[in-house]
CSV table of C-alpha atoms and ligand atoms in Angstrom, one decimal:
chain,number,residue,atom,x,y,z
A,1,MET,CA,-123.3,-82.7,32.0
A,2,SER,CA,-123.0,-86.4,31.0
A,3,ILE,CA,-125.4,-88.7,32.8
A,4,ASN,CA,-125.2,-92.5,32.8
A,5,SER,CA,-128.7,-93.9,33.6
A,6,ARG,CA,-127.6,-97.5,33.5
A,7,ILE,CA,-126.8,-98.4,37.1
A,8,SER,CA,-127.1,-102.1,37.5
A,9,GLY,CA,-128.1,-103.7,40.8
A,10,LEU,CA,-129.2,-100.4,42.3
A,11,ARG,CA,-131.9,-102.2,44.2
A,12,ASP,CA,-129.4,-104.4,46.0
A,13,HIS,CA,-128.0,-101.4,47.9
A,14,THR,CA,-129.1,-99.4,51.0
A,15,PRO,CA,-130.7,-96.0,50.4
A,16,SER,CA,-127.6,-94.0,51.2
A,17,GLU,CA,-125.4,-96.2,49.0
A,18,ARG,CA,-128.0,-95.7,46.2
A,19,LEU,CA,-127.8,-92.0,46.6
A,20,ALA,CA,-124.0,-92.1,46.2
A,21,LEU,CA,-124.3,-94.3,43.1
A,22,VAL,CA,-127.0,-92.1,41.6
A,23,ALA,CA,-124.9,-88.9,42.2
A,24,ASP,CA,-122.0,-90.7,40.5
A,25,GLY,CA,-124.2,-91.6,37.5
A,26,ALA,CA,-125.3,-88.0,37.3
A,27,GLY,CA,-121.8,-86.7,37.6
A,28,LEU,CA,-122.7,-84.8,40.8
A,29,ASP,CA,-121.1,-84.4,44.2
A,30,PRO,CA,-123.2,-86.5,46.5
A,31,ALA,CA,-123.6,-83.4,48.8
A,32,ALA,CA,-125.6,-81.8,45.9
A,33,LEU,CA,-128.3,-84.5,46.5
A,34,ASP,CA,-128.3,-84.3,50.3
A,35,ALA,CA,-131.9,-82.9,50.3
A,36,LEU,CA,-133.1,-86.2,48.8
A,37,SER,CA,-132.0,-88.1,51.9
A,38,ALA,CA,-134.5,-88.4,54.8
A,39,GLU,CA,-132.4,-86.1,57.0
A,40,GLY,CA,-131.8,-83.4,54.3
A,41,GLY,CA,-135.3,-82.5,53.2
A,42,LEU,CA,-137.8,-79.8,54.0
A,43,SER,CA,-137.6,-78.3,57.5
A,44,LEU,CA,-140.6,-77.4,59.6
A,45,GLY,CA,-139.5,-73.8,59.5
A,46,GLN,CA,-139.4,-73.8,55.7
A,47,ALA,CA,-142.7,-75.6,55.5
A,48,ASP,CA,-144.2,-72.9,57.7
A,49,HIS,CA,-143.5,-70.3,55.0
A,50,MET,CA,-145.1,-72.5,52.2
A,51,ILE,CA,-148.7,-73.0,53.4
A,52,GLU,CA,-150.9,-71.9,56.3
A,53,ASN,CA,-151.5,-73.4,59.8
A,54,VAL,CA,-148.5,-75.8,59.4
A,55,VAL,CA,-148.4,-78.5,62.0
A,56,GLY,CA,-146.0,-81.0,60.4
A,57,LEU,CA,-144.6,-82.7,57.3
A,58,LEU,CA,-145.7,-85.8,55.3
A,59,ALA,CA,-142.8,-87.9,54.1
A,60,ILE,CA,-143.2,-89.7,50.7
A,61,PRO,CA,-140.6,-92.1,49.4
A,62,VAL,CA,-138.4,-90.8,46.5
A,63,GLY,CA,-137.0,-93.5,44.2
A,64,VAL,CA,-134.8,-93.0,41.1
A,65,ALA,CA,-135.8,-94.5,37.8
A,66,THR,CA,-132.9,-95.9,35.7
A,67,ASN,CA,-132.3,-96.8,32.0
A,68,PHE,CA,-133.9,-93.7,30.5
A,69,THR,CA,-132.5,-92.1,27.3
A,70,ILE,CA,-134.6,-89.2,26.3
A,71,ASP,CA,-133.9,-87.2,23.1
A,72,GLY,CA,-130.4,-88.8,23.0
A,73,GLN,CA,-129.5,-88.0,26.6
A,74,ASP,CA,-129.4,-90.3,29.6
A,75,ARG,CA,-131.5,-89.2,32.6
A,76,LEU,CA,-131.7,-90.4,36.2
A,77,ILE,CA,-135.3,-89.6,37.2
A,78,PRO,CA,-136.5,-88.9,40.8
A,79,MET,CA,-140.0,-90.2,41.4
A,80,ALA,CA,-142.0,-89.3,44.6
A,81,THR,CA,-144.7,-91.9,45.1
A,82,GLU,CA,-146.2,-94.1,47.9
A,83,GLU,CA,-147.2,-96.8,45.4
A,84,PRO,CA,-145.0,-99.9,45.1
A,85,SER,CA,-143.7,-101.1,41.7
A,86,VAL,CA,-144.0,-97.8,40.0
A,87,VAL,CA,-140.3,-97.0,40.0
A,88,ALA,CA,-139.3,-100.5,39.1
A,89,ALA,CA,-141.8,-100.7,36.3
A,90,ALA,CA,-140.7,-97.4,34.7
A,91,SER,CA,-137.1,-98.5,34.8
A,92,ASN,CA,-137.9,-101.8,33.3
A,93,ALA,CA,-139.9,-100.2,30.5
A,94,ALA,CA,-137.1,-97.7,29.8
A,95,ARG,CA,-134.7,-100.7,29.4
A,96,MET,CA,-137.0,-102.2,26.7
A,97,ALA,CA,-136.9,-98.9,24.7
A,98,ARG,CA,-133.2,-98.3,25.2
A,99,GLY,CA,-131.9,-100.4,22.3
A,100,HIS,CA,-134.2,-98.6,19.9
A,101,GLY,CA,-132.9,-95.1,20.8
A,102,GLY,CA,-135.0,-94.6,23.9
A,103,PHE,CA,-137.7,-91.8,24.0
A,104,THR,CA,-138.0,-89.0,21.5
A,105,THR,CA,-140.1,-86.0,22.2
A,106,SER,CA,-141.5,-82.8,20.7
A,107,TYR,CA,-143.1,-79.8,22.4
A,108,THR,CA,-145.6,-77.2,21.2
A,109,GLY,CA,-144.2,-74.3,23.3
A,110,ASP,CA,-144.3,-72.7,26.8
A,111,VAL,CA,-147.7,-71.3,26.2
A,112,MET,CA,-150.4,-70.8,28.8
A,113,ILE,CA,-153.9,-69.3,28.4
A,114,ALA,CA,-155.7,-67.1,30.8
A,115,GLN,CA,-159.5,-66.6,30.5
A,116,ILE,CA,-161.4,-63.4,31.2
A,117,GLN,CA,-165.2,-63.9,31.4
A,118,VAL,CA,-167.4,-61.1,30.1
A,119,LEU,CA,-171.0,-61.0,31.3
A,120,ASP,CA,-174.1,-59.3,30.1
A,121,ALA,CA,-172.9,-58.3,26.7
A,122,VAL,CA,-175.9,-57.0,24.8
A,123,ASP,CA,-174.4,-57.9,21.4
A,124,PRO,CA,-171.9,-60.7,22.1
A,125,HIS,CA,-170.6,-61.0,18.5
A,126,GLY,CA,-170.2,-57.2,18.2
A,127,THR,CA,-168.4,-57.3,21.6
A,128,ARG,CA,-166.1,-60.1,20.4
A,129,PHE,CA,-165.1,-58.0,17.3
A,130,ALA,CA,-164.6,-54.8,19.4
A,131,LEU,CA,-162.3,-56.8,21.8
A,132,LEU,CA,-160.3,-58.2,18.9
A,133,GLU,CA,-159.8,-54.7,17.5
A,134,THR,CA,-158.1,-53.7,20.8
A,135,LYS,CA,-155.8,-56.7,20.8
A,136,ASP,CA,-152.5,-54.7,20.6
A,137,GLU,CA,-153.5,-52.4,23.4
A,138,LEU,CA,-154.6,-55.4,25.6
A,139,LEU,CA,-151.3,-57.2,24.9
A,140,ALA,CA,-149.2,-54.2,25.7
A,141,LEU,CA,-151.2,-53.7,29.0
A,142,ALA,CA,-150.7,-57.4,29.9
A,143,ASN,CA,-146.9,-57.3,29.2
A,144,GLU,CA,-146.5,-54.2,31.4
A,145,GLN,CA,-147.2,-56.5,34.3
A,146,ASP,CA,-144.2,-58.7,33.8
A,147,PRO,CA,-141.1,-56.9,32.5
A,148,MET,CA,-139.0,-59.8,33.7
A,149,LEU,CA,-140.9,-62.4,31.6
A,150,VAL,CA,-140.8,-60.0,28.6
A,151,SER,CA,-137.0,-59.5,29.0
A,152,LEU,CA,-136.6,-63.3,28.8
A,153,GLY,CA,-138.3,-63.3,25.4
A,154,GLY,CA,-141.7,-64.4,26.8
A,155,GLY,CA,-145.0,-62.5,27.5
A,156,ALA,CA,-148.5,-62.2,26.1
A,157,PHE,CA,-148.5,-62.5,22.3
A,158,ASP,CA,-152.1,-63.3,21.2
A,159,ILE,CA,-155.7,-62.9,22.1
A,160,SER,CA,-158.7,-64.9,21.0
A,161,VAL,CA,-162.4,-64.3,21.9
A,162,ARG,CA,-165.2,-66.9,22.0
A,163,VAL,CA,-168.9,-66.4,22.3
A,164,LEU,CA,-170.0,-69.2,24.6
A,165,PRO,CA,-173.6,-70.3,24.8
A,166,THR,CA,-174.4,-71.1,28.5
A,167,ARG,CA,-177.6,-71.8,30.4
A,168,ALA,CA,-177.2,-68.2,31.7
A,169,GLY,CA,-177.2,-66.8,28.2
A,170,ALA,CA,-174.3,-66.0,25.9
A,171,GLN,CA,-171.0,-65.1,27.5
A,172,VAL,CA,-168.0,-63.6,25.9
A,173,ILE,CA,-164.8,-65.3,26.9
A,174,VAL,CA,-161.4,-63.7,26.2
A,175,HIS,CA,-158.3,-66.0,26.0
A,176,LEU,CA,-154.9,-64.4,26.6
A,177,HIS,CA,-152.1,-66.4,25.2
A,178,VAL,CA,-148.8,-66.0,27.1
A,179,ASP,CA,-145.4,-67.4,26.5
A,180,VAL,CA,-144.3,-68.2,30.1
A,181,ARG,CA,-140.9,-69.5,29.3
A,182,ASP,CA,-139.6,-71.7,32.2
A,183,ALA,CA,-142.4,-70.9,34.6
A,184,MET,CA,-145.4,-73.1,35.2
A,185,GLY,CA,-147.1,-69.7,34.6
A,186,ALA,CA,-150.3,-69.7,36.7
A,187,ASN,CA,-149.4,-66.6,38.8
A,188,ALA,CA,-147.9,-64.9,35.8
A,189,VAL,CA,-150.9,-65.2,33.6
A,190,ASN,CA,-153.4,-64.6,36.4
A,191,THR,CA,-151.8,-61.3,37.1
A,192,MET,CA,-152.0,-60.3,33.5
A,193,ALA,CA,-155.7,-61.4,33.3
A,194,GLU,CA,-156.6,-59.3,36.3
A,195,ALA,CA,-154.7,-56.3,34.9
A,196,ILE,CA,-156.5,-56.3,31.5
A,197,ALA,CA,-160.0,-57.1,32.8
A,198,PRO,CA,-161.0,-53.5,33.6
A,199,ARG,CA,-160.1,-52.4,30.0
A,200,ILE,CA,-162.0,-55.4,28.6
A,201,ALA,CA,-165.0,-54.4,30.6
A,202,GLU,CA,-164.7,-50.8,29.3
A,203,VAL,CA,-164.5,-52.0,25.7
A,204,ALA,CA,-167.4,-54.4,26.2
A,205,GLY,CA,-169.5,-51.8,28.0
A,206,THR,CA,-170.3,-54.3,30.6
A,207,ARG,CA,-168.6,-56.2,33.4
A,208,THR,CA,-166.1,-59.0,33.8
A,209,LEU,CA,-166.2,-61.8,36.3
A,210,LEU,CA,-163.6,-64.6,36.4
A,211,ARG,CA,-160.0,-63.9,35.5
A,212,ILE,CA,-157.8,-67.0,35.7
A,213,LEU,CA,-155.7,-69.4,33.7
A,214,THR,CA,-157.2,-72.5,32.2
A,215,ASN,CA,-155.5,-75.7,33.2
A,216,LYS,CA,-156.5,-77.1,29.8
A,217,ALA,CA,-153.0,-76.2,28.6
A,218,GLU,CA,-153.7,-77.2,25.0
A,219,LEU,CA,-150.9,-75.0,23.7
A,220,ARG,CA,-148.3,-76.6,25.9
A,221,LEU,CA,-148.4,-80.2,24.6
A,222,THR,CA,-145.5,-82.6,25.0
A,223,ARG,CA,-145.4,-85.7,22.7
A,224,ALA,CA,-143.3,-88.7,23.6
A,225,ARG,CA,-142.6,-91.7,21.3
A,226,ALA,CA,-140.6,-94.9,21.9
A,227,VAL,CA,-140.1,-98.3,20.2
A,228,PHE,CA,-140.2,-101.1,22.7
A,229,ASP,CA,-138.4,-104.3,21.7
A,230,VAL,CA,-140.5,-107.3,20.8
A,231,GLU,CA,-138.1,-109.8,22.3
A,232,LEU,CA,-137.7,-107.9,25.6
A,233,LEU,CA,-141.5,-107.5,25.8
A,234,GLY,CA,-141.9,-111.3,25.6
A,235,GLY,CA,-142.6,-112.0,21.9
A,236,ALA,CA,-145.0,-111.2,19.1
A,237,GLN,CA,-148.1,-112.4,21.0
A,238,VAL,CA,-147.4,-109.9,23.8
A,239,VAL,CA,-147.0,-107.1,21.2
A,240,ASP,CA,-150.4,-108.0,19.6
A,241,ASP,CA,-152.1,-108.2,23.0
A,242,ILE,CA,-150.8,-104.8,24.0
A,243,VAL,CA,-152.1,-103.3,20.8
A,244,ALA,CA,-155.5,-104.9,21.5
A,245,ALA,CA,-155.4,-103.5,25.1
A,246,SER,CA,-154.5,-100.1,23.7
A,247,ALA,CA,-157.4,-100.2,21.2
A,248,PHE,CA,-159.7,-101.1,24.1
A,249,ALA,CA,-158.6,-97.9,26.1
A,250,GLU,CA,-158.8,-95.7,23.0
A,251,ALA,CA,-162.5,-96.8,22.5
A,252,ASP,CA,-163.8,-97.2,26.0
A,253,PRO,CA,-163.9,-94.5,28.7
A,254,TYR,CA,-164.1,-97.0,31.5
A,255,ARG,CA,-160.9,-98.6,30.5
A,256,ALA,CA,-159.4,-95.3,29.5
A,257,ALA,CA,-159.7,-94.0,33.0
A,258,THR,CA,-157.5,-96.8,34.4
A,259,HIS,CA,-155.2,-96.7,31.4
A,260,ASN,CA,-154.6,-93.0,32.0
A,261,LYS,CA,-154.3,-93.6,35.8
A,262,GLY,CA,-151.3,-95.8,34.9
A,263,ILE,CA,-149.8,-92.9,32.9
A,264,MET,CA,-150.4,-90.5,35.8
A,265,ASN,CA,-148.5,-92.9,38.2
A,266,GLY,CA,-145.4,-91.9,36.3
A,267,ILE,CA,-146.2,-88.3,35.5
A,268,THR,CA,-147.4,-87.3,38.9
A,269,ALA,CA,-144.4,-88.9,40.6
A,270,VAL,CA,-142.0,-86.8,38.7
A,271,VAL,CA,-144.2,-83.7,38.9
A,272,LEU,CA,-144.2,-84.1,42.7
A,273,ALA,CA,-140.5,-84.9,43.0
A,274,THR,CA,-139.7,-81.6,41.2
A,275,GLY,CA,-142.1,-79.5,43.3
A,276,ASN,CA,-144.5,-78.9,40.5
A,277,ASP,CA,-148.3,-78.6,40.8
A,278,THR,CA,-149.7,-82.1,40.6
A,279,ARG,CA,-153.3,-81.0,40.5
A,280,ALA,CA,-152.7,-78.6,37.6
A,281,VAL,CA,-151.0,-81.3,35.5
A,282,GLU,CA,-153.7,-83.9,36.3
A,283,ALA,CA,-156.5,-81.4,35.5
A,284,GLY,CA,-154.7,-80.7,32.2
A,285,CYS,CA,-154.1,-84.3,31.3
A,286,HIS,CA,-157.7,-85.4,32.0
A,287,SER,CA,-159.2,-82.5,30.1
A,288,HIS,CA,-156.9,-83.4,27.1
A,289,ALA,CA,-158.2,-87.0,27.4
A,290,ALA,CA,-161.7,-85.7,26.9
A,291,ARG,CA,-161.0,-83.3,24.1
A,292,SER,CA,-163.0,-85.2,21.5
A,293,GLY,CA,-166.1,-85.1,23.7
A,294,GLN,CA,-165.5,-88.7,24.9
A,295,TYR,CA,-162.9,-89.4,27.5
A,296,ALA,CA,-160.2,-91.6,25.9
A,297,ALA,CA,-156.7,-92.9,26.3
A,298,LEU,CA,-153.9,-90.4,26.2
A,299,SER,CA,-151.6,-92.9,24.5
A,300,GLN,CA,-151.6,-95.4,21.6
A,301,PHE,CA,-149.6,-98.6,21.0
A,302,GLU,CA,-149.1,-100.0,17.5
A,303,LYS,CA,-146.9,-102.6,15.9
A,304,ASP,CA,-144.2,-101.4,13.6
A,305,ALA,CA,-142.9,-103.0,10.4
A,306,ASP,CA,-140.3,-105.0,12.3
A,307,GLY,CA,-142.8,-106.3,14.8
A,308,ASN,CA,-141.7,-104.0,17.7
A,309,LEU,CA,-144.2,-102.0,19.7
A,310,VAL,CA,-144.5,-98.3,19.1
A,311,GLY,CA,-145.9,-96.2,21.9
A,312,THR,CA,-147.0,-92.6,21.6
A,313,LEU,CA,-148.3,-90.2,24.3
A,314,GLU,CA,-149.5,-86.6,24.0
A,315,VAL,CA,-150.1,-84.6,27.2
A,316,PRO,CA,-150.4,-81.0,28.2
A,317,LEU,CA,-147.7,-80.4,30.9
A,318,ALA,CA,-147.7,-77.1,32.7
A,319,VAL,CA,-144.5,-77.5,34.6
A,320,GLY,CA,-141.7,-75.1,35.4
A,321,LEU,CA,-138.4,-74.6,37.0
A,322,VAL,CA,-138.9,-71.1,38.5
A,323,GLY,CA,-141.5,-70.2,41.1
A,324,GLY,CA,-143.8,-72.4,43.2
A,325,ALA,CA,-142.4,-75.1,45.4
A,326,THR,CA,-139.8,-76.0,42.8
A,327,ARG,CA,-137.7,-73.1,44.1
A,328,ALA,CA,-138.8,-73.2,47.7
A,329,HIS,CA,-138.5,-77.0,48.5
A,330,PRO,CA,-134.9,-78.3,48.9
A,331,THR,CA,-135.8,-81.8,47.9
A,332,ALA,CA,-137.4,-80.5,44.7
A,333,GLN,CA,-134.2,-78.5,44.0
A,334,ALA,CA,-132.1,-81.6,44.4
A,335,GLY,CA,-134.5,-83.5,42.1
A,336,VAL,CA,-134.0,-80.8,39.4
A,337,LYS,CA,-130.3,-81.0,39.9
A,338,LEU,CA,-130.3,-84.8,39.5
A,339,LEU,CA,-132.3,-84.5,36.3
A,340,GLY,CA,-129.8,-81.9,35.0
A,341,VAL,CA,-132.6,-79.9,33.2
A,342,GLU,CA,-132.3,-76.2,32.4
A,343,THR,CA,-135.7,-75.5,30.7
A,344,ALA,CA,-139.3,-76.3,31.3
A,345,ARG,CA,-139.3,-78.0,27.9
A,346,GLU,CA,-136.6,-80.5,29.0
A,347,LEU,CA,-138.5,-81.2,32.2
A,348,ALA,CA,-141.7,-81.8,30.3
A,349,SER,CA,-140.0,-84.1,27.9
A,350,ILE,CA,-138.8,-86.3,30.8
A,351,ILE,CA,-142.2,-86.3,32.4
A,352,ALA,CA,-143.9,-87.4,29.2
A,353,ALA,CA,-141.3,-90.1,28.7
A,354,VAL,CA,-141.9,-91.5,32.2
A,355,GLY,CA,-145.7,-91.4,31.6
A,356,LEU,CA,-145.3,-93.5,28.4
A,357,ALA,CA,-142.9,-95.9,30.1
A,358,GLN,CA,-145.2,-96.4,33.0
A,359,ASN,CA,-148.1,-97.0,30.7
A,360,LEU,CA,-146.2,-99.6,28.7
A,361,ALA,CA,-145.2,-101.4,31.8
A,362,ALA,CA,-148.8,-101.6,33.1
A,363,CYS,CA,-150.2,-102.6,29.7
A,364,ARG,CA,-147.5,-105.3,29.3
A,365,ALA,CA,-148.1,-106.7,32.8
A,366,LEU,CA,-151.9,-106.7,32.2
A,367,ALA,CA,-151.6,-108.3,28.7
A,368,ALA,CA,-148.9,-110.8,29.7
A,369,GLU,CA,-149.2,-112.1,33.2
A,370,GLY,CA,-151.9,-110.0,34.9
A,371,ILE,CA,-151.0,-107.0,37.0
A,372,GLN,CA,-151.1,-108.7,40.4
A,373,ARG,CA,-148.0,-110.9,40.1
A,374,GLY,CA,-145.4,-108.2,40.0
A,375,HIS,CA,-147.4,-105.6,41.8
A,376,MET,CA,-148.4,-107.8,44.8
A,377,THR,CA,-144.9,-109.1,45.2
A,378,LEU,CA,-143.7,-105.5,45.7
A,379,HIS,CA,-146.9,-104.6,47.6
A,380,ALA,CA,-146.1,-107.4,50.1
A,381,ARG,CA,-143.5,-105.2,51.7
A,382,THR,CA,-146.2,-102.5,52.4
A,383,ILE,CA,-148.5,-105.2,53.7
A,384,ALA,CA,-145.7,-106.4,56.0
A,385,ALA,CA,-145.1,-102.9,57.3
A,386,SER,CA,-148.9,-102.4,57.9
A,387,ALA,CA,-148.9,-105.6,59.9
A,388,GLY,CA,-146.4,-104.0,62.2
A,389,ALA,CA,-143.1,-105.5,60.9
A,390,GLU,CA,-140.0,-103.5,61.8
A,391,VAL,CA,-137.5,-102.5,59.1
A,392,GLY,CA,-135.4,-105.6,59.8
A,393,GLU,CA,-138.4,-107.9,59.6
A,394,ILE,CA,-140.2,-106.6,56.5
A,395,GLY,CA,-138.1,-108.5,54.0
A,396,GLU,CA,-138.7,-111.9,55.6
A,397,VAL,CA,-142.4,-111.3,56.3
A,398,ALA,CA,-143.0,-110.1,52.7
A,399,SER,CA,-141.2,-113.2,51.2
A,400,ARG,CA,-143.2,-115.6,53.4
A,401,ILE,CA,-146.6,-114.1,52.5
A,402,VAL,CA,-145.7,-114.1,48.8
A,403,ALA,CA,-144.6,-117.7,49.1
A,404,ASP,CA,-147.8,-118.6,50.9
A,405,ARG,CA,-149.8,-116.7,48.2
A,406,GLN,CA,-151.6,-114.9,50.9
A,407,ILE,CA,-150.6,-111.3,50.6
A,408,ARG,CA,-153.0,-110.0,53.2
A,409,VAL,CA,-152.4,-108.0,56.4
A,410,GLU,CA,-154.0,-110.7,58.7
A,411,HIS,CA,-151.7,-113.3,57.3
A,412,ALA,CA,-148.7,-111.0,57.6
A,413,ARG,CA,-149.6,-110.5,61.3
A,414,GLU,CA,-149.7,-114.3,61.8
A,415,VAL,CA,-146.3,-114.7,60.0
A,416,LEU,CA,-144.8,-111.8,62.0
A,417,ALA,CA,-146.1,-113.3,65.3
A,418,ALA,CA,-144.7,-116.7,64.4
A,419,LEU,CA,-141.4,-115.1,63.3
A,420,ARG,CA,-141.1,-113.3,66.6
A,421,ALA,CA,-142.0,-116.4,68.6
A,422,GLY,CA,-139.2,-118.1,66.7
A,423,ARG,CA,-141.4,-120.8,65.1
A,424,ASN,CA,-142.9,-121.6,61.8
A,425,PRO,CA,-146.6,-120.6,61.4
A,426,ALA,CA,-147.5,-123.9,59.9
B,1,NAD,P1,-144.2,-67.4,39.9
B,1,NAD,O1,-145.1,-66.2,39.7
B,1,NAD,O2,-143.6,-67.7,41.2
B,1,NAD,O3,-143.0,-67.3,38.8
B,1,NAD,C1,-143.2,-66.8,37.5
B,1,NAD,C2,-142.4,-65.5,37.4
B,1,NAD,O4,-141.0,-65.7,37.5
B,1,NAD,C3,-142.6,-64.9,36.0
B,1,NAD,O5,-143.8,-64.1,36.0
B,1,NAD,C4,-141.3,-64.1,35.8
B,1,NAD,O6,-141.5,-62.7,36.2
B,1,NAD,C5,-140.3,-64.7,36.7
B,1,NAD,N1,-139.2,-65.4,36.0
B,1,NAD,C6,-137.9,-65.4,36.4
B,1,NAD,N2,-137.2,-66.2,35.5
B,1,NAD,C7,-138.0,-66.8,34.7
B,1,NAD,C8,-137.9,-67.7,33.6
B,1,NAD,N3,-136.7,-68.2,33.2
B,1,NAD,N4,-139.0,-68.1,32.9
B,1,NAD,C9,-140.2,-67.6,33.3
B,1,NAD,N5,-140.4,-66.7,34.3
B,1,NAD,C10,-139.3,-66.3,35.0
B,1,NAD,O7,-144.9,-68.7,39.4
B,1,NAD,P2,-145.8,-69.1,38.2
B,1,NAD,O8,-145.1,-70.2,37.4
B,1,NAD,O9,-146.4,-68.0,37.5
B,1,NAD,O10,-147.0,-69.8,39.0
B,1,NAD,C11,-146.9,-71.2,39.5
B,1,NAD,C12,-147.6,-71.3,40.8
B,1,NAD,O11,-148.9,-70.9,40.7
B,1,NAD,C13,-147.6,-72.7,41.3
B,1,NAD,O12,-147.2,-72.8,42.6
B,1,NAD,C14,-149.1,-73.1,41.2
B,1,NAD,O13,-149.4,-74.1,42.1
B,1,NAD,C15,-149.7,-71.8,41.4
B,1,NAD,N6,-151.1,-71.7,41.0
B,1,NAD,C16,-151.8,-72.6,40.2
B,1,NAD,C17,-153.1,-72.3,39.8
B,1,NAD,C18,-153.8,-73.3,38.8
B,1,NAD,O14,-153.1,-74.2,38.3
B,1,NAD,N7,-155.1,-73.2,38.6
B,1,NAD,C19,-153.7,-71.2,40.2
B,1,NAD,C20,-153.1,-70.2,41.0
B,1,NAD,C21,-151.8,-70.5,41.4
């Protein structure tokens, strides 16, 4: 499928016109994206089968990021977020990378790890070796649980064992490495972990306790890289300042938390729009940020030999296309269709690229003009709505509070009252 992610003036249309334009850009029949429209999404009946005690639905806006080229292919990217300026910022950053080939990615594999905790081993190191001696048997037992996964070329393929000093004494921790192919993999590996635990207890001559995946998906890393154009960024000083901002986030956990939050603005929005597990991905990313022992930035920005800005981001992304809400939620299915992805790897590459774009946009805004100018201008629309403005009034109230440089709900209420009374607040 050939996608054109350059759709100029998308913001000047109504939501339904945009959906038609986006479908056209993706080479899809607009009906294929029906579930993305407000009327076409999840029904209460469907929701009732997803979680317990369902009483309703929460609607979150879905926007489409434009301008992305990832690994040589254009992508139109659905993003589910309540935060203004996220979609615009990602699209703008993607435009700055486009002339230099867009985003390129690499992936370490569809590998998830399950942990089995062994307690009360009298000789933890001897137990570790005994468990490693039964590796083939344990792998075979694990793979018996998921013939489907094995038939697709996946399955459990390795075991490692750690002796972990804890305040409750040494514990023996078995790691089961599983190729989960295009699944997120939590259920798949948890089933395997539970199935092999009794044999592990037998070999260890003691008992097992927890049997569950780790969300520290360190064998499922996605790396994204892009070159952002010095002129489009605003010149050499902006590049130098972004490099300095990046160095700050690499060195300081206080700054890194906010730097990474900016990355997650992009990552979580795509993870959510495709029905994947936002908590699993966030837990993975933050654990990766702390892998050196000190919480640090997930990305780096440097200046290349031509004076352009090079961004690199490495994140564990446990996302899939089968199972979970991705299959059950009609809007997530439409999101996947729009992306035109067929593998978990392709989906992860897009998510990492959006994370990097989002990060660049935030760093640029911070280093160049401060975050509030662009953000608050877009945020003004939310403020106008909070002040009670109806759909037809939001635009005007937002422009007035921006012009007045008073982007606050109280002022929006005054402006709205004045607008309704047909007079100027001044
Ligand atoms: P799943 O069990 O629904 O789907 C995976 C299964 O689909 C595989 O085991 C395989 O048998 C089958 N399959 C069919 N086609 C496949 C393909 N092309 N590639 C791979 N497998 C294929 O889901 P899952 O991905 O194992 O688990 C994801 C769900 O688990 C998510 O909803 C997540 O929220 C939830 N979960 C997460 C955690 C956690 O993150 N800590 C814990 C428990 C559950």
